[in-house]
Short mmCIF file of C-alpha atoms in Angstrom, two decimals:
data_model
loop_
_atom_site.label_atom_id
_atom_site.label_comp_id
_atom_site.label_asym_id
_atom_site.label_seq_id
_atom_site.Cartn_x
_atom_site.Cartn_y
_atom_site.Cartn_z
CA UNK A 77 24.55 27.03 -9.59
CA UNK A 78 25.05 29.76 -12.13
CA UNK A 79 23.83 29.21 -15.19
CA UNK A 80 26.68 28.00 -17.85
CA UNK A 81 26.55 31.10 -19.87
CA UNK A 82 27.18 33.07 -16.58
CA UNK A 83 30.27 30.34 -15.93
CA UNK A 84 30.96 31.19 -19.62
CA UNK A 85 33.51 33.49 -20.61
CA UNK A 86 31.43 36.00 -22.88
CA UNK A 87 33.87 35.56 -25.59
CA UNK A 88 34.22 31.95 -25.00
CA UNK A 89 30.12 31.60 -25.00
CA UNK A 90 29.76 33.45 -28.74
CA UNK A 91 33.04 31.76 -30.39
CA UNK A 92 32.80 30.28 -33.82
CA UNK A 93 34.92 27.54 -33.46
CA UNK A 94 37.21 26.76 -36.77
CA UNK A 95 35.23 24.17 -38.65
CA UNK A 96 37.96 21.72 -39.88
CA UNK A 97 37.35 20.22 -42.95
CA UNK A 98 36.63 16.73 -41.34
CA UNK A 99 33.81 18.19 -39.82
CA UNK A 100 31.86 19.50 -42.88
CA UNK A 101 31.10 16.58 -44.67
CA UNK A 102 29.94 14.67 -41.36
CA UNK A 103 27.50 12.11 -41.27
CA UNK A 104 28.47 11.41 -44.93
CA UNK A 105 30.29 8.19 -46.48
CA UNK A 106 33.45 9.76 -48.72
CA UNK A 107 36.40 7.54 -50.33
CA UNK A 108 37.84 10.80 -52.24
CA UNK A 109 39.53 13.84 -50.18
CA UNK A 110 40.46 16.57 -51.75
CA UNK A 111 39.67 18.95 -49.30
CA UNK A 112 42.12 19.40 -46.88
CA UNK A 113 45.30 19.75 -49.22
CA UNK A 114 46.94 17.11 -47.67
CA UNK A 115 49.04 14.45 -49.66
CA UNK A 116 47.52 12.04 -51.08
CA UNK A 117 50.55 9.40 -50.56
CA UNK A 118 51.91 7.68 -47.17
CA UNK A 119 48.48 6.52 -45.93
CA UNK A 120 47.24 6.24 -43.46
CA UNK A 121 49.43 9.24 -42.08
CA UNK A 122 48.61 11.73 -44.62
CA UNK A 123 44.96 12.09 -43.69
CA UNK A 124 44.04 14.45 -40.85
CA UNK A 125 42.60 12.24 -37.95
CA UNK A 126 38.97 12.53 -36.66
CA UNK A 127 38.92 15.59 -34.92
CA UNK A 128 36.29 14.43 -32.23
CA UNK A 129 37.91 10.60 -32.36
CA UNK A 130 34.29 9.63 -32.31
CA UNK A 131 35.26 6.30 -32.83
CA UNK A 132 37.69 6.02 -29.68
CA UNK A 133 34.85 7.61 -27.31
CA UNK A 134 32.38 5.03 -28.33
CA UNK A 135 35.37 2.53 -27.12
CA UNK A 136 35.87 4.70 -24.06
CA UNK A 137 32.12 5.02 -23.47
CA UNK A 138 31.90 1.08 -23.31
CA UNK A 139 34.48 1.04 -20.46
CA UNK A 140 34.26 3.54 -18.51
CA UNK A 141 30.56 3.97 -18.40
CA UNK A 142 29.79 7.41 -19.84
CA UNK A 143 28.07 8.28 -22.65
CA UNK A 144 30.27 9.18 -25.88
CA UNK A 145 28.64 12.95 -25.76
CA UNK A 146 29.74 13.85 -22.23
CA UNK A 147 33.47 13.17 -22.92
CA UNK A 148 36.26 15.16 -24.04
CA UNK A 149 40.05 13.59 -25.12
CA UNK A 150 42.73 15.88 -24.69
CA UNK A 151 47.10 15.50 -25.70
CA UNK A 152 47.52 14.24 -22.13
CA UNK A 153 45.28 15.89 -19.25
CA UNK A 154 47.57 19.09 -18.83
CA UNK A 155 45.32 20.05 -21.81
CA UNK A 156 42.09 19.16 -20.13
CA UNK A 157 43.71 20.82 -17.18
CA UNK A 158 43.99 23.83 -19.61
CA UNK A 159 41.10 24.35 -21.39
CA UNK A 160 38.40 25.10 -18.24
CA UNK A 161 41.10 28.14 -16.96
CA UNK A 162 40.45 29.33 -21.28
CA UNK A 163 36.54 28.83 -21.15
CA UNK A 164 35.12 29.71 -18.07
CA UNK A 165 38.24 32.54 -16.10
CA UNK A 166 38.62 35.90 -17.16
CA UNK A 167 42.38 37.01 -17.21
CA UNK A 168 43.04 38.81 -14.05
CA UNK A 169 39.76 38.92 -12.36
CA UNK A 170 38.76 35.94 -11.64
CA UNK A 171 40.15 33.28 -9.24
CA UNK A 172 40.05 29.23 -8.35
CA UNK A 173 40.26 27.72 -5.39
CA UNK A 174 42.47 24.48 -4.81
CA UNK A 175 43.15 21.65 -2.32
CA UNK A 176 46.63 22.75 -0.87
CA UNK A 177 49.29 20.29 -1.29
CA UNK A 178 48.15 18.83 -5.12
CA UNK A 179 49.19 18.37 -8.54
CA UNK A 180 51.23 21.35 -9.76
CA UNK A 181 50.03 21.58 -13.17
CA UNK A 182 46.51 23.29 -12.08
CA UNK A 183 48.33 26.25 -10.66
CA UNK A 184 50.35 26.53 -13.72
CA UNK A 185 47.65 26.27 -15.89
CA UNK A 186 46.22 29.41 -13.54
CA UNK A 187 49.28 31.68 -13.72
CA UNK A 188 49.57 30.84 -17.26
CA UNK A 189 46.46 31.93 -18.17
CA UNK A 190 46.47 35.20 -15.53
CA UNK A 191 43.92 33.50 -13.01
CA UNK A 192 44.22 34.11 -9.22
CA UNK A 193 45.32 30.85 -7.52
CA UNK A 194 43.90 30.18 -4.06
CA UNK A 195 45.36 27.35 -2.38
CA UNK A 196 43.52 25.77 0.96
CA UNK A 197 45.86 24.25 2.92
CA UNK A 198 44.75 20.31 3.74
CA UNK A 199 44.93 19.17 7.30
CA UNK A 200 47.61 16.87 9.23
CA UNK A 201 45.20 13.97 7.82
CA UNK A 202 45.75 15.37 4.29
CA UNK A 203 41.74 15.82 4.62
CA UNK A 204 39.96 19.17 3.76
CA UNK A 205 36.07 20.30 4.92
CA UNK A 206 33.83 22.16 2.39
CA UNK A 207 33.43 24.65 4.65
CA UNK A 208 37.46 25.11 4.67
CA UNK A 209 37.12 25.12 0.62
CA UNK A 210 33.93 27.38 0.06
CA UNK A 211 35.05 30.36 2.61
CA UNK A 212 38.29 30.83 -0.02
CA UNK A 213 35.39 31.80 -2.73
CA UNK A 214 34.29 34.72 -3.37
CA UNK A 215 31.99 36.15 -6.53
CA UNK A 216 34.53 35.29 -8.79
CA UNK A 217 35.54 32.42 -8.24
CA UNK A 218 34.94 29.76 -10.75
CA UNK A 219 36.21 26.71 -10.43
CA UNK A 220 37.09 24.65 -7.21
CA UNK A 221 40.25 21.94 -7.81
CA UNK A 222 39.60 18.25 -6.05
CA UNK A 223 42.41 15.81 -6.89
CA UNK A 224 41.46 12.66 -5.27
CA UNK A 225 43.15 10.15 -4.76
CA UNK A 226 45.60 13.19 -4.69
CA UNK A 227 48.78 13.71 -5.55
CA UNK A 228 51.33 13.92 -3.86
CA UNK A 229 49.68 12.70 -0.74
CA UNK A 230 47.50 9.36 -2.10
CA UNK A 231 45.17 9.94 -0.37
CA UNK A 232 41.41 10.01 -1.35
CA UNK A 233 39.59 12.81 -0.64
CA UNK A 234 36.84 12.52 1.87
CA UNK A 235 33.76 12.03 -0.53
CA UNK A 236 31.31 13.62 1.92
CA UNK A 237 33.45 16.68 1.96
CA UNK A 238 33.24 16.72 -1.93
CA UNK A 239 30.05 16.39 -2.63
CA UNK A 240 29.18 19.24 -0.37
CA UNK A 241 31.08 21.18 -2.42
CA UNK A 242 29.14 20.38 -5.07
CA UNK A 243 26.19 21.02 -3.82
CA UNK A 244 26.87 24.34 -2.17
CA UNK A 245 29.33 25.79 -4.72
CA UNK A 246 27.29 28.24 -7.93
CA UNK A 247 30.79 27.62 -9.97
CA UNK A 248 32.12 24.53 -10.92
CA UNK A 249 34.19 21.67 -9.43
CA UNK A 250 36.33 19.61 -11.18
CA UNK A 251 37.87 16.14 -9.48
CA UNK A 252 40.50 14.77 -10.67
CA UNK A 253 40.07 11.07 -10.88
CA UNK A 254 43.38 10.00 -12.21
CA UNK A 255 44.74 7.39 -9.81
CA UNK A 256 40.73 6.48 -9.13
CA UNK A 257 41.39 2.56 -10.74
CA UNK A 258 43.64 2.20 -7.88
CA UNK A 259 40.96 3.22 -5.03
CA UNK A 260 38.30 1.10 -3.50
CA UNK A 261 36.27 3.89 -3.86
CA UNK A 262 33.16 4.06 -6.53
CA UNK A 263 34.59 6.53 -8.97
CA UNK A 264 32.86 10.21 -9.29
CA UNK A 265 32.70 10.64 -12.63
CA UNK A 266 29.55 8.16 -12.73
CA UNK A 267 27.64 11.21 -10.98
CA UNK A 268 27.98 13.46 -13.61
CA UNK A 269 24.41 13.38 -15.01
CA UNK A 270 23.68 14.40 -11.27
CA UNK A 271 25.43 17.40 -10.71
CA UNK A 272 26.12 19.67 -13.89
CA UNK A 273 28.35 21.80 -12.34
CA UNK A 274 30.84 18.16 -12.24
CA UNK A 275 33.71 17.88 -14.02
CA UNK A 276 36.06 14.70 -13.57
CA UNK A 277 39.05 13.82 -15.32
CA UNK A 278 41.24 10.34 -15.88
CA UNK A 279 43.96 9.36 -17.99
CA UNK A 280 45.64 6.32 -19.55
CA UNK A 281 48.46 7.37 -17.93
CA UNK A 282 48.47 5.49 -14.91
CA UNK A 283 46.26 1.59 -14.65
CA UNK A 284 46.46 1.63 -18.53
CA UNK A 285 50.09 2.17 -18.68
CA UNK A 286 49.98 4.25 -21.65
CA UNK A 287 51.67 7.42 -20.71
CA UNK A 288 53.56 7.84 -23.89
CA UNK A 289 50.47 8.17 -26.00
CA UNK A 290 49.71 11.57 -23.94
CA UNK A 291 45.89 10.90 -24.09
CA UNK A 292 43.62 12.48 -20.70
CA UNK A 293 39.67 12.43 -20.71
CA UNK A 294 37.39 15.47 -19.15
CA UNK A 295 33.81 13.85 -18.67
CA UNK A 296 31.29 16.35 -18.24
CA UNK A 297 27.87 17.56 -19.20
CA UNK A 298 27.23 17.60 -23.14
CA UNK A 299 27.16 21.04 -22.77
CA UNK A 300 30.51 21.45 -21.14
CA UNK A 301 32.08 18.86 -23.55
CA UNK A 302 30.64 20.94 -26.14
CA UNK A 303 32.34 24.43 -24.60
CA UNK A 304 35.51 22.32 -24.94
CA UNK A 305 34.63 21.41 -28.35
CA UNK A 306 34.76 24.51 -29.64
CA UNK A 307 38.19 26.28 -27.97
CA UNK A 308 40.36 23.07 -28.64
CA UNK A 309 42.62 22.82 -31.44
CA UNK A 310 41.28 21.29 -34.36
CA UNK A 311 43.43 18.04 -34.53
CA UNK A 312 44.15 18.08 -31.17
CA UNK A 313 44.88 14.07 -30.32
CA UNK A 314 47.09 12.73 -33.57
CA UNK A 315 46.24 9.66 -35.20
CA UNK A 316 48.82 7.42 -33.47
CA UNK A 317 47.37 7.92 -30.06
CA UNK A 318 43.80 6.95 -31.18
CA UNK A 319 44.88 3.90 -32.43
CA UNK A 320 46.96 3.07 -29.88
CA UNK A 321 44.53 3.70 -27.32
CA UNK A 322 41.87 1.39 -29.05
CA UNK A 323 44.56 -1.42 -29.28
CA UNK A 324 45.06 -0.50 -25.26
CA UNK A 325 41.14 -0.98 -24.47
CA UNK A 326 40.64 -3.80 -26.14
CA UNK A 327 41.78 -5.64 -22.91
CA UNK A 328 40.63 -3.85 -19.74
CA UNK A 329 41.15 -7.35 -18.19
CA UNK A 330 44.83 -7.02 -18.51
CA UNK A 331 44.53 -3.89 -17.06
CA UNK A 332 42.68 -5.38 -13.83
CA UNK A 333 45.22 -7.64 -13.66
CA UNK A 334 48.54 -5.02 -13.46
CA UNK A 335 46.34 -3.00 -10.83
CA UNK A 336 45.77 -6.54 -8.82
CA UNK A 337 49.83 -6.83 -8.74
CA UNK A 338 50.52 -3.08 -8.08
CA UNK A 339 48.25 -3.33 -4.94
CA UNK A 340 49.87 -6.14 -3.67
CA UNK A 341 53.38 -4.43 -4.14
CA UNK A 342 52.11 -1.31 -2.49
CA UNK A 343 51.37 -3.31 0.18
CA UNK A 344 54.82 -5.63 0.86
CA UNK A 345 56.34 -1.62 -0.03
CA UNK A 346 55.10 0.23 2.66
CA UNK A 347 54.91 -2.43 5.12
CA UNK A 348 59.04 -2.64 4.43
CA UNK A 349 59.53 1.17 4.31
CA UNK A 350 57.96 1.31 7.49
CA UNK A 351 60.87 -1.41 9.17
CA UNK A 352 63.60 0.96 7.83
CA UNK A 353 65.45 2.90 9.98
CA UNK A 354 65.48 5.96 8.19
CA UNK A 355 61.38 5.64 8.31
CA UNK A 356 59.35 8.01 10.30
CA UNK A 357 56.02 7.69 8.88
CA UNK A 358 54.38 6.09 5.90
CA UNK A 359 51.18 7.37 4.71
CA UNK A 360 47.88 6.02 3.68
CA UNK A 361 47.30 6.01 -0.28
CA UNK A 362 44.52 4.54 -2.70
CA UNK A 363 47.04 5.80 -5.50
CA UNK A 364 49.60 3.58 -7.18
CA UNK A 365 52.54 5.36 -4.77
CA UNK A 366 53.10 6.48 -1.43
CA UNK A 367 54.74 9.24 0.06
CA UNK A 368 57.28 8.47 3.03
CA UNK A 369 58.60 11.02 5.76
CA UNK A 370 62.38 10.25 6.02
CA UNK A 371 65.22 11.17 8.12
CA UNK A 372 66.72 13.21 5.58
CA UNK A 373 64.90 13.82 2.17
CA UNK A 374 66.99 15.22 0.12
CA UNK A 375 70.13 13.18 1.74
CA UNK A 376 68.10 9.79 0.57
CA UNK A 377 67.41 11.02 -2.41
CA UNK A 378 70.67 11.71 -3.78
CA UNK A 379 72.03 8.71 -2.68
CA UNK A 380 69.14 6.73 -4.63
CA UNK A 381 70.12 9.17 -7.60
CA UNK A 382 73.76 7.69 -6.85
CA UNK A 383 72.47 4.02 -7.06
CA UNK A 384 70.74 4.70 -10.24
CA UNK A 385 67.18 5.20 -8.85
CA UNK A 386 65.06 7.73 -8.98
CA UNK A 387 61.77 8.26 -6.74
CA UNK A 388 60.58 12.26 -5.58
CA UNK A 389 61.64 14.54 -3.08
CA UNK A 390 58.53 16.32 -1.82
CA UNK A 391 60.28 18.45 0.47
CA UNK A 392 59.46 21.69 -0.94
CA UNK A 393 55.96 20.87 -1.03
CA UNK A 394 53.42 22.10 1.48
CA UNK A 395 52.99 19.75 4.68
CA UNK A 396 55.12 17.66 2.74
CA UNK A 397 58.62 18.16 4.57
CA UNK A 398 60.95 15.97 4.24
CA UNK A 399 58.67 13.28 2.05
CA UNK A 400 59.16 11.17 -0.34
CA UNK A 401 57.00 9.84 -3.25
CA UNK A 402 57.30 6.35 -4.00
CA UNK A 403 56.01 5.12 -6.97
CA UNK A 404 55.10 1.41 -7.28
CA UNK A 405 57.43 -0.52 -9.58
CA UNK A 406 57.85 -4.35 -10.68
CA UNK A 407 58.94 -6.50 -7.82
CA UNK A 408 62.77 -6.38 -9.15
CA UNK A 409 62.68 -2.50 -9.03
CA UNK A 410 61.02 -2.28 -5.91
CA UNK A 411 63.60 -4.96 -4.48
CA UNK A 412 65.99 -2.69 -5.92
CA UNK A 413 65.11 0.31 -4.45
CA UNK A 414 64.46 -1.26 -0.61
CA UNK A 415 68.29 -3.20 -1.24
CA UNK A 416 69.85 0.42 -1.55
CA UNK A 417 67.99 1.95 1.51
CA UNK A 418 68.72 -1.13 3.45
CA UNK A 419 72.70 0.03 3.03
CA UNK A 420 71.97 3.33 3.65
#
């Protein structure tokens, strides 16, 4: 691997991130603020929150097994998404290499920030082999893009296949580990203190049901958490989402308990999308959706649109023709749903 101040963007690497004024007085007990000109009326919302939400991460460390130091929060994970293309690419010379069909938001993030995009086209199994993914780099490429399970196949990745690219990539890899608490699979993100060219990322989005609250997590070496420390906005995740995500993880049990029923609806779903006639093929998934090949995509789609009910075409997605992606409701809305195609 190359060193991280290789990885580094030079200006990135010699940055003087803004100190905030929450920061300065760290590791100090203060009842008086009068150093932020803020108001001193409406509490609790006219105090800056804690800029590092140290007090969330020691809640987040206790659950998801990582140390508070090796994780990053971010407004949702489009900003964790974000912030690797601002540290580590240089604007229109380096490149990143991606699973080809994933989540859109990486390749955004790429020709948002000027970054060469390289997408490597999956197989008929929705499976890739690192030696597919490593012959798209070259000496510029930085990062390499793993969704798994991905989206918007469901699929997990094969884990052999990733860690080889781990192992044999000098860049970095991040995996995106959002749907992981719906996978049988060991999550990735407990190897990070193995490989520190590892990135992985999960959200509250999805098991934890918060996706309001816009909160995503980056776990990662201290040293990459701190490179992400310094280039993020100051206040970056708002006082309202902290709190709300402590109340959330106060009760991981309830959480177990919504993925127990979504996995048994994912089951009864695809088992009844595959008896319908306008069903050629339903897909494997460790996510909490599934992506069917239909008849007519876009025909069945705006006919569920008609009906009130929305689910994704895929069509215009890469080895994705006419698929679409079903996302796991209650049992009323799935009923719903398999009621309308059933009169289709």
């Amino acid at each position: 691997m190359r060193t991280l101040e290789e990885l580094t963007r030079p200006n990135i690497w010699q940055l003087a991130p803004y100190s905030s004024a929450r920061n300065e007085y760290s590791g100090h007990v203060a009842h008086v603020f009068l150093d932020a000109n803020e108001n001193p009326y409406n509490q609790p919302f006219n105090r800056y929150p804690d800029p590092l939400q140290q007090e969330l991460k020691e809640r987040i460390s206790k659950v998801k097994g990582i140390p508070a130091e090796c994780i990053f929060l971010g407004n949702g994970s489009d900003e964790a998404i974000d912030l690797p293309y601002r540290c580590f690419t240089r604007p229109g010379i380096d490149n990143v290499v991606a699973i080809e069909p994933t989540y859109g938001m990486y390749k955004v993030c790429a020709d948002i920030n000027d970054v060469e995009y390289r997408p490597v086209l999956l197989d008929e199994q929705y499976q890739i082999t690192a030696e597919k993914l490593l012959a798209a780099c070259d000496k510029n490429t930085k990062i390499i893009w793993i969704c798994s399970p991905n989206n918007p196949t469901g699929n997990s990745i094969n884990r052999e296949a990733i860690l080889k690219v781990i192992t044999s990539f000098d860049g970095l890899v991040i995996v995106d580990e959002a749907y992981s608490d719906f996978a049988s699979e060991k999550p990735l993100r407990t190897a990070i203190s193995q490989f520190p060219n590892l990135i992985v990322l999960n959200t509250l989005s999805k098991a934890w049901g918060c996706a309001a609250i816009r909160l995503g997590m980056a776990f990662a070496s201290k040293e990459i958490i701190g490179l992400y420390n310094k280039v993020k906005y100051p206040y970056n995740v708002n006082l309202l989402t902290q709190q709300q995500a402590m109340e959330a993880l106060k009760d991981p049990f309830e959480v177990d308990k919504w993925v127990k029923l979504l996995l048994q609806e994912r089951a009864r779903m695809m088992q009844a999308f595959k008896e319908l006639p306008i069903c050629q093929k339903v897909y494997p998934t460790d996510a909490n959706f599934f992506l069917a090949k239909v008849n007519d995509a876009q025909k069945t789609y705006d006919y569920l649109v008609n009906k009130g009910i929305i689910v994704r075409n895929r069509s215009r997605v890469a080895l994705c023709q006419n698929c679409l992606r079903i996302t796991i409701g209650n049992k009323s809305e799935n009923n719903e749903l398999l009621s309308a195609l059933r009169q289709f």
